């Protein structure tokens, strides 16, 4: 607590997650990122007179998945509301959202800090709403802003936490866990750079030991998890400095400026009555039967925490490794595919983490689009385990596979037929010969140099005559004479 000068931060997060449905939440327009501006719009998502919204069932189902995965309660009856405000990227002048009767309430998300400490963040609610459009601000030479309405009506869930978070690091760890969860559920891409996951933070501070919350501000506009952490840190320090100098925190909305590393005042905070919420007259209440809830619950995948625990018991790997391997559903699936035909959980875990992830990260690819089939990794590891190839050769084969796209078998065969000039490889062979013939090594070093021919013969024999004699001769001299 020392770092906050006797103050304790109190933080709540509101995260908007864009649902991965094909179409928007109240119309049939495509919900996609990256299309030409204003191509995915229609009278409904633009709110033209006479148009009527119809709820996308998939959007409701995805929201239910999330609610059930966090142990929340799905409401049998929820109500859509109009949230009224004027903004250039909202042509209707209101946003369809949910207010006092959201689709889900309660639940919690357990998460873990880098130190290993376990934390729990309770959720207040999860509700469904539509997104607004996007303003494109002036580029050099322009004195106007443009608006892209493709995002109008894109389906969102808003996940609102209790003020359970006590530090910027906790906020970061919570967000990482939340992203992992939405990705596992396949309800959201989790891509913060594309705005598919957006976070607003409510921040206040209070003297340690005080029960009552301080006045809070809301910080918006962070576009990375590290940005959220930095913005919250900034705001905590700003509020503490303000209070210590005799000032008072004013309830307000601040925009994070990543370039300046500072939060700027946007407006003093509006209350919910400023939005004049009222029930959306064009949509009936959302009624969800218990049987629908049950069928969605049955469709939930194994969640990351449960999967990591199972990996520890089933494959005998360490908890840390299990967490790395279950970081994404695609990676966990990959590991399990390798394990279907290879029995050594630890060897597979090590290989995937160091070799495979190493190459993938280097190539800036990801496991979901990785072209190296898990079966091939299993074959390679089996060859190593059975002693047919050394671990070193396996790594060489793997590297070549990545470059040429050839199968390991063809690479190994090619290597077998080739003359061996690879020094490090021959060094391995010679070291083995030395180990088996210690007495001769000692004699040679004591002056019986005629034994040199013996070592050359052994090396040629061990490599099936494929060793490059010049390299062998140079290496042997070096290794025998030190
Ligand atoms: Zn539309």
PDB file of N, CA, C and O in Angstrom, residues 91-151:
ATOM      1  N   UNK A  91     -26.901   8.271 -35.615  1.00  0.00           N
ATOM      2  CA  UNK A  91     -27.880   9.017 -36.404  1.00  0.00           C
ATOM      3  C   UNK A  91     -29.292   8.982 -35.812  1.00  0.00           C
ATOM      4  O   UNK A  91     -30.076   9.905 -36.060  1.00  0.00           O
ATOM      5  N   UNK A  92     -29.628   7.924 -35.061  1.00  0.00           N
ATOM      6  CA  UNK A  92     -30.978   7.850 -34.504  1.00  0.00           C
ATOM      7  C   UNK A  92     -31.205   8.851 -33.381  1.00  0.00           C
ATOM      8  O   UNK A  92     -32.334   9.221 -33.091  1.00  0.00           O
ATOM      9  N   UNK A  93     -30.133   9.249 -32.732  1.00  0.00           N
ATOM     10  CA  UNK A  93     -30.290  10.120 -31.562  1.00  0.00           C
ATOM     11  C   UNK A  93     -30.533   9.319 -30.298  1.00  0.00           C
ATOM     12  O   UNK A  93     -30.695   9.876 -29.220  1.00  0.00           O
ATOM     13  N   UNK A  94     -30.585   8.021 -30.430  1.00  0.00           N
ATOM     14  CA  UNK A  94     -30.659   7.161 -29.243  1.00  0.00           C
ATOM     15  C   UNK A  94     -30.009   5.832 -29.578  1.00  0.00           C
ATOM     16  O   UNK A  94     -29.856   5.467 -30.747  1.00  0.00           O
ATOM     17  N   UNK A  95     -29.623   5.145 -28.504  1.00  0.00           N
ATOM     18  CA  UNK A  95     -28.986   3.843 -28.649  1.00  0.00           C
ATOM     19  C   UNK A  95     -29.893   2.823 -27.982  1.00  0.00           C
ATOM     20  O   UNK A  95     -30.405   3.094 -26.885  1.00  0.00           O
ATOM     21  N   UNK A  96     -30.124   1.682 -28.635  1.00  0.00           N
ATOM     22  CA  UNK A  96     -30.908   0.641 -27.952  1.00  0.00           C
ATOM     23  C   UNK A  96     -29.975  -0.116 -27.018  1.00  0.00           C
ATOM     24  O   UNK A  96     -28.944  -0.649 -27.438  1.00  0.00           O
ATOM     25  N   UNK A  97     -30.348  -0.114 -25.739  1.00  0.00           N
ATOM     26  CA  UNK A  97     -29.516  -0.734 -24.720  1.00  0.00           C
ATOM     27  C   UNK A  97     -30.445  -1.420 -23.726  1.00  0.00           C
ATOM     28  O   UNK A  97     -31.637  -1.605 -24.013  1.00  0.00           O
ATOM     29  N   UNK A  98     -29.940  -1.782 -22.586  1.00  0.00           N
ATOM     30  CA  UNK A  98     -30.802  -2.279 -21.519  1.00  0.00           C
ATOM     31  C   UNK A  98     -30.491  -1.461 -20.281  1.00  0.00           C
ATOM     32  O   UNK A  98     -29.352  -1.047 -20.075  1.00  0.00           O
ATOM     33  N   UNK A  99     -31.483  -1.224 -19.474  1.00  0.00           N
ATOM     34  CA  UNK A  99     -31.278  -0.327 -18.333  1.00  0.00           C
ATOM     35  C   UNK A  99     -31.532  -1.058 -17.019  1.00  0.00           C
ATOM     36  O   UNK A  99     -30.666  -1.769 -16.520  1.00  0.00           O
ATOM     37  N   UNK A 100     -32.747  -0.955 -16.491  1.00  0.00           N
ATOM     38  CA  UNK A 100     -32.968  -1.538 -15.163  1.00  0.00           C
ATOM     39  C   UNK A 100     -33.261  -3.037 -15.202  1.00  0.00           C
ATOM     40  O   UNK A 100     -33.248  -3.686 -14.164  1.00  0.00           O
ATOM     41  N   UNK A 101     -33.532  -3.586 -16.384  1.00  0.00           N
ATOM     42  CA  UNK A 101     -33.768  -5.039 -16.455  1.00  0.00           C
ATOM     43  C   UNK A 101     -32.850  -5.673 -17.506  1.00  0.00           C
ATOM     44  O   UNK A 101     -33.261  -5.991 -18.608  1.00  0.00           O
ATOM     45  N   UNK A 102     -31.572  -5.853 -17.140  1.00  0.00           N
ATOM     46  CA  UNK A 102     -30.598  -6.402 -18.088  1.00  0.00           C
ATOM     47  C   UNK A 102     -30.774  -7.909 -18.283  1.00  0.00           C
ATOM     48  O   UNK A 102     -31.424  -8.562 -17.471  1.00  0.00           O
ATOM     49  N   UNK A 103     -30.148  -8.439 -19.311  1.00  0.00           N
ATOM     50  CA  UNK A 103     -30.269  -9.868 -19.603  1.00  0.00           C
ATOM     51  C   UNK A 103     -29.544 -10.739 -18.567  1.00  0.00           C
ATOM     52  O   UNK A 103     -29.909 -11.891 -18.362  1.00  0.00           O
ATOM     53  N   UNK A 104     -28.539 -10.166 -17.889  1.00  0.00           N
ATOM     54  CA  UNK A 104     -27.832 -10.973 -16.893  1.00  0.00           C
ATOM     55  C   UNK A 104     -27.371 -10.156 -15.704  1.00  0.00           C
ATOM     56  O   UNK A 104     -27.027  -8.982 -15.845  1.00  0.00           O
ATOM     57  N   UNK A 105     -27.372 -10.805 -14.528  1.00  0.00           N
ATOM     58  CA  UNK A 105     -26.885 -10.116 -13.326  1.00  0.00           C
ATOM     59  C   UNK A 105     -25.990 -11.059 -12.527  1.00  0.00           C
ATOM     60  O   UNK A 105     -26.155 -12.274 -12.562  1.00  0.00           O
ATOM     61  N   UNK A 106     -25.060 -10.457 -11.774  1.00  0.00           N
ATOM     62  CA  UNK A 106     -24.222 -11.223 -10.852  1.00  0.00           C
ATOM     63  C   UNK A 106     -23.128 -12.005 -11.557  1.00  0.00           C
ATOM     64  O   UNK A 106     -22.807 -11.757 -12.708  1.00  0.00           O
ATOM     65  N   UNK A 107     -22.564 -12.968 -10.823  1.00  0.00           N
ATOM     66  CA  UNK A 107     -21.436 -13.741 -11.329  1.00  0.00           C
ATOM     67  C   UNK A 107     -20.124 -13.114 -10.907  1.00  0.00           C
ATOM     68  O   UNK A 107     -20.113 -12.047 -10.261  1.00  0.00           O
ATOM     69  N   UNK A 108     -19.037 -13.748 -11.237  1.00  0.00           N
ATOM     70  CA  UNK A 108     -17.725 -13.218 -10.857  1.00  0.00           C
ATOM     71  C   UNK A 108     -16.653 -13.829 -11.746  1.00  0.00           C
ATOM     72  O   UNK A 108     -16.879 -14.866 -12.371  1.00  0.00           O
ATOM     73  N   UNK A 109     -15.523 -13.157 -11.794  1.00  0.00           N
ATOM     74  CA  UNK A 109     -14.403 -13.666 -12.599  1.00  0.00           C
ATOM     75  C   UNK A 109     -13.170 -13.803 -11.703  1.00  0.00           C
ATOM     76  O   UNK A 109     -12.654 -12.816 -11.197  1.00  0.00           O
ATOM     77  N   UNK A 110     -12.715 -15.037 -11.477  1.00  0.00           N
ATOM     78  CA  UNK A 110     -11.474 -15.221 -10.720  1.00  0.00           C
ATOM     79  C   UNK A 110     -10.285 -14.950 -11.639  1.00  0.00           C
ATOM     80  O   UNK A 110     -10.340 -15.270 -12.827  1.00  0.00           O
ATOM     81  N   UNK A 111      -9.272 -14.312 -11.114  1.00  0.00           N
ATOM     82  CA  UNK A 111      -8.084 -14.075 -11.938  1.00  0.00           C
ATOM     83  C   UNK A 111      -6.849 -14.143 -11.060  1.00  0.00           C
ATOM     84  O   UNK A 111      -6.940 -14.218  -9.844  1.00  0.00           O
ATOM     85  N   UNK A 112      -5.700 -14.130 -11.686  1.00  0.00           N
ATOM     86  CA  UNK A 112      -4.457 -14.350 -10.962  1.00  0.00           C
ATOM     87  C   UNK A 112      -3.452 -13.256 -11.309  1.00  0.00           C
ATOM     88  O   UNK A 112      -3.321 -12.875 -12.466  1.00  0.00           O
ATOM     89  N   UNK A 113      -2.781 -12.756 -10.295  1.00  0.00           N
ATOM     90  CA  UNK A 113      -1.752 -11.732 -10.530  1.00  0.00           C
ATOM     91  C   UNK A 113      -0.427 -12.402 -10.895  1.00  0.00           C
ATOM     92  O   UNK A 113      -0.265 -13.602 -10.682  1.00  0.00           O
ATOM     93  N   UNK A 114       0.512 -11.636 -11.435  1.00  0.00           N
ATOM     94  CA  UNK A 114       1.821 -12.181 -11.796  1.00  0.00           C
ATOM     95  C   UNK A 114       2.485 -12.861 -10.603  1.00  0.00           C
ATOM     96  O   UNK A 114       3.212 -13.836 -10.750  1.00  0.00           O
ATOM     97  N   UNK A 115       2.214 -12.333  -9.398  1.00  0.00           N
ATOM     98  CA  UNK A 115       2.813 -12.898  -8.192  1.00  0.00           C
ATOM     99  C   UNK A 115       2.226 -14.270  -7.862  1.00  0.00           C
ATOM    100  O   UNK A 115       2.719 -14.966  -6.987  1.00  0.00           O
ATOM    101  N   UNK A 116       1.162 -14.653  -8.551  1.00  0.00           N
ATOM    102  CA  UNK A 116       0.513 -15.937  -8.264  1.00  0.00           C
ATOM    103  C   UNK A 116      -0.707 -15.780  -7.362  1.00  0.00           C
ATOM    104  O   UNK A 116      -1.487 -16.714  -7.187  1.00  0.00           O
ATOM    105  N   UNK A 117      -0.879 -14.577  -6.797  1.00  0.00           N
ATOM    106  CA  UNK A 117      -2.002 -14.342  -5.891  1.00  0.00           C
ATOM    107  C   UNK A 117      -3.338 -14.437  -6.641  1.00  0.00           C
ATOM    108  O   UNK A 117      -3.482 -13.898  -7.736  1.00  0.00           O
ATOM    109  N   UNK A 118      -4.299 -15.141  -6.049  1.00  0.00           N
ATOM    110  CA  UNK A 118      -5.618 -15.310  -6.665  1.00  0.00           C
ATOM    111  C   UNK A 118      -6.550 -14.189  -6.221  1.00  0.00           C
ATOM    112  O   UNK A 118      -6.590 -13.841  -5.044  1.00  0.00           O
ATOM    113  N   UNK A 119      -7.289 -13.640  -7.159  1.00  0.00           N
ATOM    114  CA  UNK A 119      -8.248 -12.575  -6.852  1.00  0.00           C
ATOM    115  C   UNK A 119      -9.599 -12.927  -7.450  1.00  0.00           C
ATOM    116  O   UNK A 119      -9.693 -13.776  -8.338  1.00  0.00           O
ATOM    117  N   UNK A 120     -10.616 -12.248  -6.983  1.00  0.00           N
ATOM    118  CA  UNK A 120     -11.952 -12.470  -7.524  1.00  0.00           C
ATOM    119  C   UNK A 120     -12.612 -11.113  -7.745  1.00  0.00           C
ATOM    120  O   UNK A 120     -12.581 -10.253  -6.868  1.00  0.00           O
ATOM    121  N   UNK A 121     -13.163 -10.916  -8.918  1.00  0.00           N
ATOM    122  CA  UNK A 121     -13.884  -9.674  -9.174  1.00  0.00           C
ATOM    123  C   UNK A 121     -15.348 -10.014  -9.422  1.00  0.00           C
ATOM    124  O   UNK A 121     -15.682 -10.809 -10.309  1.00  0.00           O
ATOM    125  N   UNK A 122     -16.219  -9.434  -8.593  1.00  0.00           N
ATOM    126  CA  UNK A 122     -17.653  -9.698  -8.766  1.00  0.00           C
ATOM    127  C   UNK A 122     -18.209  -8.830  -9.888  1.00  0.00           C
ATOM    128  O   UNK A 122     -17.760  -7.724 -10.112  1.00  0.00           O
ATOM    129  N   UNK A 123     -19.223  -9.354 -10.560  1.00  0.00           N
ATOM    130  CA  UNK A 123     -19.857  -8.582 -11.631  1.00  0.00           C
ATOM    131  C   UNK A 123     -21.220  -8.098 -11.153  1.00  0.00           C
ATOM    132  O   UNK A 123     -21.909  -8.779 -10.390  1.00  0.00           O
ATOM    133  N   UNK A 124     -21.586  -6.907 -11.593  1.00  0.00           N
ATOM    134  CA  UNK A 124     -22.919  -6.403 -11.273  1.00  0.00           C
ATOM    135  C   UNK A 124     -23.901  -6.905 -12.316  1.00  0.00           C
ATOM    136  O   UNK A 124     -24.931  -7.482 -12.002  1.00  0.00           O
ATOM    137  N   UNK A 125     -23.532  -6.696 -13.577  1.00  0.00           N
ATOM    138  CA  UNK A 125     -24.482  -7.027 -14.632  1.00  0.00           C
ATOM    139  C   UNK A 125     -23.781  -7.216 -15.963  1.00  0.00           C
ATOM    140  O   UNK A 125     -22.655  -6.753 -16.166  1.00  0.00           O
ATOM    141  N   UNK A 126     -24.477  -7.888 -16.863  1.00  0.00           N
ATOM    142  CA  UNK A 126     -24.054  -7.974 -18.260  1.00  0.00           C
ATOM    143  C   UNK A 126     -25.285  -7.627 -19.066  1.00  0.00           C
ATOM    144  O   UNK A 126     -26.352  -8.210 -18.844  1.00  0.00           O
ATOM    145  N   UNK A 127     -25.201  -6.621 -19.919  1.00  0.00           N
ATOM    146  CA  UNK A 127     -26.367  -6.325 -20.739  1.00  0.00           C
ATOM    147  C   UNK A 127     -26.032  -6.234 -22.221  1.00  0.00           C
ATOM    148  O   UNK A 127     -24.877  -6.107 -22.602  1.00  0.00           O
ATOM    149  N   UNK A 128     -27.074  -6.352 -23.015  1.00  0.00           N
ATOM    150  CA  UNK A 128     -26.951  -6.324 -24.473  1.00  0.00           C
ATOM    151  C   UNK A 128     -27.202  -4.915 -24.964  1.00  0.00           C
ATOM    152  O   UNK A 128     -28.107  -4.239 -24.464  1.00  0.00           O
ATOM    153  N   UNK A 129     -26.473  -4.475 -25.956  1.00  0.00           N
ATOM    154  CA  UNK A 129     -26.783  -3.191 -26.562  1.00  0.00           C
ATOM    155  C   UNK A 129     -26.204  -3.118 -27.968  1.00  0.00           C
ATOM    156  O   UNK A 129     -25.460  -3.998 -28.391  1.00  0.00           O
ATOM    157  N   UNK A 130     -26.580  -2.078 -28.683  1.00  0.00           N
ATOM    158  CA  UNK A 130     -26.025  -1.890 -30.027  1.00  0.00           C
ATOM    159  C   UNK A 130     -24.900  -0.864 -29.952  1.00  0.00           C
ATOM    160  O   UNK A 130     -24.894   0.012 -29.099  1.00  0.00           O
ATOM    161  N   UNK A 131     -23.966  -0.983 -30.879  1.00  0.00           N
ATOM    162  CA  UNK A 131     -22.859  -0.041 -30.945  1.00  0.00           C
ATOM    163  C   UNK A 131     -23.273   1.204 -31.736  1.00  0.00           C
ATOM    164  O   UNK A 131     -24.270   1.194 -32.456  1.00  0.00           O
ATOM    165  N   UNK A 132     -22.510   2.265 -31.581  1.00  0.00           N
ATOM    166  CA  UNK A 132     -22.697   3.465 -32.396  1.00  0.00           C
ATOM    167  C   UNK A 132     -21.698   3.389 -33.562  1.00  0.00           C
ATOM    168  O   UNK A 132     -20.913   2.455 -33.655  1.00  0.00           O
ATOM    169  N   UNK A 133     -21.715   4.381 -34.436  1.00  0.00           N
ATOM    170  CA  UNK A 133     -20.753   4.413 -35.543  1.00  0.00           C
ATOM    171  C   UNK A 133     -19.396   4.895 -35.071  1.00  0.00           C
ATOM    172  O   UNK A 133     -19.101   4.903 -33.874  1.00  0.00           O
ATOM    173  N   UNK A 134     -18.599   5.318 -36.015  1.00  0.00           N
ATOM    174  CA  UNK A 134     -17.234   5.709 -35.670  1.00  0.00           C
ATOM    175  C   UNK A 134     -16.885   7.013 -36.383  1.00  0.00           C
ATOM    176  O   UNK A 134     -17.094   7.132 -37.584  1.00  0.00           O
ATOM    177  N   UNK A 135     -16.357   7.963 -35.616  1.00  0.00           N
ATOM    178  CA  UNK A 135     -15.920   9.220 -36.234  1.00  0.00           C
ATOM    179  C   UNK A 135     -14.461   9.106 -36.659  1.00  0.00           C
ATOM    180  O   UNK A 135     -13.639   8.572 -35.936  1.00  0.00           O
ATOM    181  N   UNK A 136     -14.183   9.591 -37.865  1.00  0.00           N
ATOM    182  CA  UNK A 136     -12.802   9.605 -38.332  1.00  0.00           C
ATOM    183  C   UNK A 136     -12.371  11.061 -38.326  1.00  0.00           C
ATOM    184  O   UNK A 136     -12.923  11.883 -39.056  1.00  0.00           O
ATOM    185  N   UNK A 137     -11.419  11.364 -37.461  1.00  0.00           N
ATOM    186  CA  UNK A 137     -11.068  12.763 -37.254  1.00  0.00           C
ATOM    187  C   UNK A 137     -10.110  13.275 -38.324  1.00  0.00           C
ATOM    188  O   UNK A 137      -9.471  12.491 -39.003  1.00  0.00           O
ATOM    189  N   UNK A 138     -10.055  14.595 -38.482  1.00  0.00           N
ATOM    190  CA  UNK A 138      -9.334  15.186 -39.621  1.00  0.00           C
ATOM    191  C   UNK A 138      -7.921  14.671 -39.789  1.00  0.00           C
ATOM    192  O   UNK A 138      -7.196  14.482 -38.810  1.00  0.00           O
ATOM    193  N   UNK A 139      -7.580  14.430 -41.022  1.00  0.00           N
ATOM    194  CA  UNK A 139      -6.193  14.134 -41.349  1.00  0.00           C
ATOM    195  C   UNK A 139      -5.569  15.457 -41.780  1.00  0.00           C
ATOM    196  O   UNK A 139      -6.278  16.460 -41.915  1.00  0.00           O
ATOM    197  N   UNK A 140      -4.282  15.433 -42.051  1.00  0.00           N
ATOM    198  CA  UNK A 140      -3.596  16.672 -42.429  1.00  0.00           C
ATOM    199  C   UNK A 140      -4.304  17.320 -43.620  1.00  0.00           C
ATOM    200  O   UNK A 140      -4.621  16.650 -44.593  1.00  0.00           O
ATOM    201  N   UNK A 141      -4.572  18.591 -43.537  1.00  0.00           N
ATOM    202  CA  UNK A 141      -5.177  19.295 -44.661  1.00  0.00           C
ATOM    203  C   UNK A 141      -6.689  19.279 -44.664  1.00  0.00           C
ATOM    204  O   UNK A 141      -7.305  19.942 -45.486  1.00  0.00           O
ATOM    205  N   UNK A 142      -7.308  18.504 -43.775  1.00  0.00           N
ATOM    206  CA  UNK A 142      -8.767  18.455 -43.730  1.00  0.00           C
ATOM    207  C   UNK A 142      -9.262  19.331 -42.589  1.00  0.00           C
ATOM    208  O   UNK A 142      -8.630  19.389 -41.539  1.00  0.00           O
ATOM    209  N   UNK A 143     -10.384  19.997 -42.805  1.00  0.00           N
ATOM    210  CA  UNK A 143     -10.958  20.736 -41.678  1.00  0.00           C
ATOM    211  C   UNK A 143     -12.355  20.215 -41.351  1.00  0.00           C
ATOM    212  O   UNK A 143     -13.231  20.956 -40.967  1.00  0.00           O
ATOM    213  N   UNK A 144     -12.535  18.899 -41.577  1.00  0.00           N
ATOM    214  CA  UNK A 144     -13.820  18.289 -41.258  1.00  0.00           C
ATOM    215  C   UNK A 144     -13.580  16.867 -40.742  1.00  0.00           C
ATOM    216  O   UNK A 144     -12.520  16.290 -40.977  1.00  0.00           O
ATOM    217  N   UNK A 145     -14.575  16.332 -40.043  1.00  0.00           N
ATOM    218  CA  UNK A 145     -14.521  14.937 -39.605  1.00  0.00           C
ATOM    219  C   UNK A 145     -15.443  14.121 -40.488  1.00  0.00           C
ATOM    220  O   UNK A 145     -16.393  14.648 -41.053  1.00  0.00           O
ATOM    221  N   UNK A 146     -15.146  12.822 -40.591  1.00  0.00           N
ATOM    222  CA  UNK A 146     -16.012  11.947 -41.378  1.00  0.00           C
ATOM    223  C   UNK A 146     -16.628  10.910 -40.446  1.00  0.00           C
ATOM    224  O   UNK A 146     -16.105  10.662 -39.357  1.00  0.00           O
ATOM    225  N   UNK A 147     -17.708  10.323 -40.890  1.00  0.00           N
ATOM    226  CA  UNK A 147     -18.346   9.322 -40.037  1.00  0.00           C
ATOM    227  C   UNK A 147     -18.574   8.031 -40.817  1.00  0.00           C
ATOM    228  O   UNK A 147     -18.979   8.055 -41.979  1.00  0.00           O
ATOM    229  N   UNK A 148     -18.239   6.917 -40.182  1.00  0.00           N
ATOM    230  CA  UNK A 148     -18.465   5.589 -40.760  1.00  0.00           C
ATOM    231  C   UNK A 148     -19.537   4.907 -39.914  1.00  0.00           C
ATOM    232  O   UNK A 148     -19.348   4.681 -38.720  1.00  0.00           O
ATOM    233  N   UNK A 149     -20.671   4.605 -40.548  1.00  0.00           N
ATOM    234  CA  UNK A 149     -21.797   4.053 -39.791  1.00  0.00           C
ATOM    235  C   UNK A 149     -21.878   2.523 -39.871  1.00  0.00           C
ATOM    236  O   UNK A 149     -22.860   1.926 -39.442  1.00  0.00           O
ATOM    237  N   UNK A 150     -20.828   1.885 -40.421  1.00  0.00           N
ATOM    238  CA  UNK A 150     -20.851   0.419 -40.495  1.00  0.00           C
ATOM    239  C   UNK A 150     -21.025  -0.230 -39.125  1.00  0.00           C
ATOM    240  O   UNK A 150     -21.609  -1.289 -38.996  1.00  0.00           O
ATOM    241  N   UNK A 151     -20.493   0.415 -38.109  1.00  0.00           N
ATOM    242  CA  UNK A 151     -20.521  -0.184 -36.764  1.00  0.00           C
ATOM    243  C   UNK A 151     -21.852   0.064 -36.056  1.00  0.00           C
ATOM    244  O   UNK A 151     -22.117  -0.540 -35.009  1.00  0.00           O
TER     245      UNK A 151
END
